[in-house]
Amino acid sequence: MYNSKITGLGKYLPENVVTNNDLKQWMETSDEWIQERTGIQERRWIDPETSDDTTSIMGAKAAKIAIERAGLTKDDIDFIVFATLSPDMYFPGGGVRVQELLEMDTIGALDVRNQCSGFIYGLSVADQFIKTGMYKNVLVIGSENHSGGLERSTRGRNVTVIFGDGAGAAVLSRVEDNTKGILSTHLHSEGKYAKELALEGPSTGRWVDAIMEDNDPNDVSYYPYMNGQFVFKHAVVRFSEAIMEGLKANNLKKEDIDMLIPHQANLRISQFIQKKFGLADDNVYNNIMRYGNTTAASIPIALTEAWEEGKVKEGDLVVLAAFGSGFTWGSAIIRW
Ligand code: UT7
């Protein structure tokens, strides 16, 4: 029986920094409101005037670093898993673009559409491919270009101020030591809440023609919608459940956690979870203050930074947990 281990990590953030005060040019908001409710101070938004970055280009940039750090070349990668809710195109997905951008062989490329839980779902898929012996090295990417699709007005402010652009990537490689690597992953969904955090159109449920025909100035179905407080309440419960489930499955206790990397949804959610699990500041990694919520990219960006800063070390118990649109949620328990 094989196990899979993260052997390389990379991240890419667009250069353009948008502070809370910068947002005031589009909407009524304040630095105080945003920091108090979310902890966010600034985020990165692609500036189309100065940058060609897209979701797949950012993903490819992060992936290149992860592959190098794994001590591999693009030719060693057997499969790509690409998680995003903001692909360059409606179809095809971002995975095939990465295959092309990195000039990889005609390996398989799979897109995962699980929003904020996308990276954990992707990691789980990659882990299964490696555990069954089918693949040796799988690239898992989370990348998002939110900025182009957010409603930059007071009407959209409860969603728009939260989200940022960026990408993170990990290489999962086969190891034969079962005590190291991904110990388990735990995935959940509850589709009855699909519309509580969603972007409904254009889609097959709401085609472009119908949107244009209605020509309704109040129709915002092509902007993301979030029932913020409802999502918040579910998030804190599901985050905790997913972490507990993962610990229990491995006969571990909360005291065993060396590093918790929560999806960066809202600093207040992370702080709630930290308190609930009695974790010290050194045992939880947050960077939402600098990047906002980058959805599928948030965990791989945070994991990469924590590792770069020496906060994730050989032998550590690392726990990843996410919750978001779907609703979907999950956790990954990793012995580094
Ligand atoms: O990553 C996926 C999962 N996502 C999450 O987990 C996010 C969960 N939800 C949240 O983080 C919070 O609900 C938000 C940060 C999105 C919003 O915070 P809230 O405390 O739930 O605020 P609210 O939406 O209930 O709005 C409170 C007030 C409203 O004004 P009134 O009606 O009380 O006068 C809003 O209009 O704050 C107003 N408001 C704003 N004011 C300034 C909403 N957005 C803003 C804003 N700036 N950006």
mmCIF file of N, CA and C and ligand atoms in Angstrom, residues 27-30 33-34 37-38 116 154 157-159 161-163 197 226-233 235 239 263-266 269 293 295 323-325, ligand 1:
data_model
loop_
_atom_site.group_PDB
_atom_site.id
_atom_site.type_symbol
_atom_site.label_atom_id
_atom_site.label_comp_id
_atom_site.label_asym_id
_atom_site.label_seq_id
_atom_site.Cartn_x
_atom_site.Cartn_y
_atom_site.Cartn_z
ATOM 1 N N MET A 27 -17.461 51.910 -3.713
ATOM 2 C CA MET A 27 -18.594 51.584 -2.828
ATOM 3 C C MET A 27 -18.471 52.294 -1.487
ATOM 4 N N GLU A 28 -19.612 52.367 -0.817
ATOM 5 C CA GLU A 28 -19.582 52.912 0.546
ATOM 6 C C GLU A 28 -19.122 51.807 1.477
ATOM 7 N N THR A 29 -17.942 51.981 2.004
ATOM 8 C CA THR A 29 -17.410 51.004 2.952
ATOM 9 C C THR A 29 -16.345 51.700 3.768
ATOM 10 N N SER A 30 -15.765 50.970 4.722
ATOM 11 C CA SER A 30 -14.694 51.589 5.507
ATOM 12 C C SER A 30 -13.699 50.520 5.931
ATOM 13 N N TRP A 33 -14.930 48.827 9.146
ATOM 14 C CA TRP A 33 -15.966 47.792 8.984
ATOM 15 C C TRP A 33 -15.328 46.494 8.496
ATOM 16 N N ILE A 34 -14.503 46.605 7.469
ATOM 17 C CA ILE A 34 -13.938 45.387 6.859
ATOM 18 C C ILE A 34 -13.016 44.674 7.850
ATOM 19 N N ARG A 37 -15.113 43.054 10.825
ATOM 20 C CA ARG A 37 -15.947 41.883 10.483
ATOM 21 C C ARG A 37 -15.162 40.726 9.867
ATOM 22 N N THR A 38 -14.020 41.030 9.216
ATOM 23 C CA THR A 38 -13.351 39.963 8.451
ATOM 24 C C THR A 38 -11.852 39.828 8.746
ATOM 25 N N CYS A 116 -14.664 26.826 -2.068
ATOM 26 C CA CYS A 116 -13.688 26.995 -0.971
ATOM 27 C C CYS A 116 -13.107 25.658 -0.508
ATOM 28 N N THR A 154 -21.918 49.591 -4.002
ATOM 29 C CA THR A 154 -22.392 49.429 -2.621
ATOM 30 C C THR A 154 -23.320 48.220 -2.511
ATOM 31 N N ARG A 157 -21.237 45.115 -1.904
ATOM 32 C CA ARG A 157 -20.078 45.260 -1.009
ATOM 33 C C ARG A 157 -19.881 44.120 -0.013
ATOM 34 N N ASN A 158 -20.986 43.485 0.455
ATOM 35 C CA ASN A 158 -20.801 42.435 1.475
ATOM 36 C C ASN A 158 -20.029 41.241 0.911
ATOM 37 N N VAL A 159 -20.055 41.075 -0.409
ATOM 38 C CA VAL A 159 -19.297 39.989 -1.044
ATOM 39 C C VAL A 159 -17.957 40.527 -1.570
ATOM 40 N N VAL A 161 -15.852 42.961 -0.916
ATOM 41 C CA VAL A 161 -14.690 43.338 -0.081
ATOM 42 C C VAL A 161 -13.924 42.111 0.420
ATOM 43 N N ILE A 162 -14.547 40.955 0.365
ATOM 44 C CA ILE A 162 -13.946 39.759 0.970
ATOM 45 C C ILE A 162 -12.960 39.045 0.041
ATOM 46 N N PHE A 163 -13.240 39.067 -1.269
ATOM 47 C CA PHE A 163 -12.532 38.140 -2.147
ATOM 48 C C PHE A 163 -11.294 38.714 -2.832
ATOM 49 N N LEU A 197 -24.878 30.601 -1.244
ATOM 50 C CA LEU A 197 -23.587 31.180 -1.657
ATOM 51 C C LEU A 197 -23.349 30.687 -3.083
ATOM 52 N N MET A 226 -24.129 35.987 -1.518
ATOM 53 C CA MET A 226 -23.840 35.252 -0.281
ATOM 54 C C MET A 226 -24.766 35.717 0.830
ATOM 55 N N ASN A 227 -25.417 34.743 1.467
ATOM 56 C CA ASN A 227 -26.204 35.009 2.667
ATOM 57 C C ASN A 227 -25.215 34.909 3.832
ATOM 58 N N GLY A 228 -24.505 36.032 4.057
ATOM 59 C CA GLY A 228 -23.313 36.050 4.921
ATOM 60 C C GLY A 228 -23.475 35.427 6.291
ATOM 61 N N GLN A 229 -24.482 35.872 7.036
ATOM 62 C CA GLN A 229 -24.600 35.375 8.417
ATOM 63 C C GLN A 229 -24.970 33.897 8.453
ATOM 64 N N PHE A 230 -25.811 33.482 7.485
ATOM 65 C CA PHE A 230 -26.215 32.080 7.393
ATOM 66 C C PHE A 230 -24.977 31.207 7.108
ATOM 67 N N VAL A 231 -24.161 31.680 6.154
ATOM 68 C CA VAL A 231 -22.947 30.939 5.792
ATOM 69 C C VAL A 231 -21.999 30.885 6.998
ATOM 70 N N PHE A 232 -21.851 32.009 7.671
ATOM 71 C CA PHE A 232 -20.960 32.096 8.837
ATOM 72 C C PHE A 232 -21.357 31.054 9.895
ATOM 73 N N LYS A 233 -22.661 31.003 10.190
ATOM 74 C CA LYS A 233 -23.132 30.083 11.242
ATOM 75 C C LYS A 233 -22.864 28.624 10.876
ATOM 76 N N ALA A 235 -20.545 27.641 8.752
ATOM 77 C CA ALA A 235 -19.093 27.448 8.625
ATOM 78 C C ALA A 235 -18.470 27.034 9.961
ATOM 79 N N PHE A 239 -16.653 23.429 10.089
ATOM 80 C CA PHE A 239 -15.193 23.417 10.263
ATOM 81 C C PHE A 239 -14.843 22.506 11.452
ATOM 82 N N HIS A 263 -9.228 27.154 5.749
ATOM 83 C CA HIS A 263 -9.548 27.974 4.578
ATOM 84 C C HIS A 263 -9.752 29.408 5.075
ATOM 85 N N GLN A 264 -9.160 30.367 4.363
ATOM 86 C CA GLN A 264 -9.197 31.761 4.819
ATOM 87 C C GLN A 264 -10.503 32.431 4.365
ATOM 88 N N ALA A 265 -11.582 32.113 5.078
ATOM 89 C CA ALA A 265 -12.909 32.643 4.727
ATOM 90 C C ALA A 265 -13.140 33.982 5.412
ATOM 91 N N ASN A 266 -12.750 34.025 6.682
ATOM 92 C CA ASN A 266 -12.980 35.193 7.505
ATOM 93 C C ASN A 266 -12.125 34.982 8.757
ATOM 94 N N ILE A 269 -13.863 33.593 11.733
ATOM 95 C CA ILE A 269 -14.159 32.146 11.727
ATOM 96 C C ILE A 269 -12.922 31.388 12.215
ATOM 97 N N ASN A 293 -10.117 36.477 0.892
ATOM 98 C CA ASN A 293 -10.534 35.082 0.706
ATOM 99 C C ASN A 293 -10.280 34.699 -0.758
ATOM 100 N N THR A 295 -10.641 31.645 -1.987
ATOM 101 C CA THR A 295 -11.408 30.423 -2.263
ATOM 102 C C THR A 295 -10.503 29.187 -2.422
ATOM 103 N N PHE A 323 -14.619 25.110 4.345
ATOM 104 C CA PHE A 323 -16.079 25.117 4.221
ATOM 105 C C PHE A 323 -16.448 26.197 3.208
ATOM 106 N N GLY A 324 -17.434 25.916 2.380
ATOM 107 C CA GLY A 324 -17.869 26.968 1.456
ATOM 108 C C GLY A 324 -19.058 26.577 0.620
ATOM 109 N N SER A 325 -19.190 27.301 -0.472
ATOM 110 C CA SER A 325 -20.351 27.162 -1.358
ATOM 111 C C SER A 325 -20.601 25.703 -1.725
HETATM 112 O O1 UT7 B 1 -15.435 31.319 1.880
HETATM 113 C C1 UT7 B 1 -16.723 30.848 1.774
HETATM 114 C C2 UT7 B 1 -17.442 30.929 3.031
HETATM 115 N N1 UT7 B 1 -17.723 32.300 3.344
HETATM 116 C C3 UT7 B 1 -17.822 32.663 4.593
HETATM 117 O O2 UT7 B 1 -17.608 31.867 5.454
HETATM 118 C C4 UT7 B 1 -18.278 34.077 4.889
HETATM 119 C C5 UT7 B 1 -19.234 34.071 6.038
HETATM 120 N N2 UT7 B 1 -19.834 35.345 6.316
HETATM 121 C C6 UT7 B 1 -19.161 36.439 6.712
HETATM 122 O O3 UT7 B 1 -17.956 36.403 6.788
HETATM 123 C C7 UT7 B 1 -19.938 37.669 7.130
HETATM 124 O O4 UT7 B 1 -21.312 37.384 7.111
HETATM 125 C C8 UT7 B 1 -19.653 38.916 6.259
HETATM 126 C C9 UT7 B 1 -18.269 39.423 6.540
HETATM 127 C C10 UT7 B 1 -19.818 38.554 4.809
HETATM 128 C C11 UT7 B 1 -20.638 40.040 6.574
HETATM 129 O O5 UT7 B 1 -20.603 40.381 7.939
HETATM 130 P P1 UT7 B 1 -21.941 40.472 8.768
HETATM 131 O O6 UT7 B 1 -21.565 40.839 10.132
HETATM 132 O O7 UT7 B 1 -22.686 39.196 8.590
HETATM 133 O O8 UT7 B 1 -22.671 41.703 8.078
HETATM 134 P P2 UT7 B 1 -24.107 41.774 7.391
HETATM 135 O O9 UT7 B 1 -24.058 41.228 6.018
HETATM 136 O O10 UT7 B 1 -25.142 41.246 8.305
HETATM 137 O O11 UT7 B 1 -24.304 43.336 7.299
HETATM 138 C C12 UT7 B 1 -24.357 44.183 8.461
HETATM 139 C C13 UT7 B 1 -24.429 45.626 8.017
HETATM 140 C C14 UT7 B 1 -25.520 45.877 6.974
HETATM 141 O O12 UT7 B 1 -26.030 47.188 7.226
HETATM 142 P P3 UT7 B 1 -27.408 47.393 8.024
HETATM 143 O O13 UT7 B 1 -28.439 46.667 7.218
HETATM 144 O O14 UT7 B 1 -27.177 46.795 9.364
HETATM 145 O O15 UT7 B 1 -27.542 48.877 8.028
HETATM 146 C C15 UT7 B 1 -24.769 45.883 5.660
HETATM 147 O O16 UT7 B 1 -25.420 46.660 4.679
HETATM 148 O O17 UT7 B 1 -23.193 45.998 7.373
HETATM 149 C C16 UT7 B 1 -23.467 46.516 6.067
HETATM 150 N N3 UT7 B 1 -22.370 46.122 5.183
HETATM 151 C C17 UT7 B 1 -21.279 46.864 4.994
HETATM 152 N N4 UT7 B 1 -20.910 48.053 5.479
HETATM 153 C C18 UT7 B 1 -19.703 48.544 5.093
HETATM 154 C C19 UT7 B 1 -22.261 44.991 4.443
HETATM 155 N N5 UT7 B 1 -21.089 44.985 3.785
HETATM 156 C C20 UT7 B 1 -20.472 46.147 4.107
HETATM 157 C C21 UT7 B 1 -19.235 46.699 3.733
HETATM 158 N N6 UT7 B 1 -18.900 47.903 4.251
HETATM 159 N N7 UT7 B 1 -18.391 46.084 2.895
#
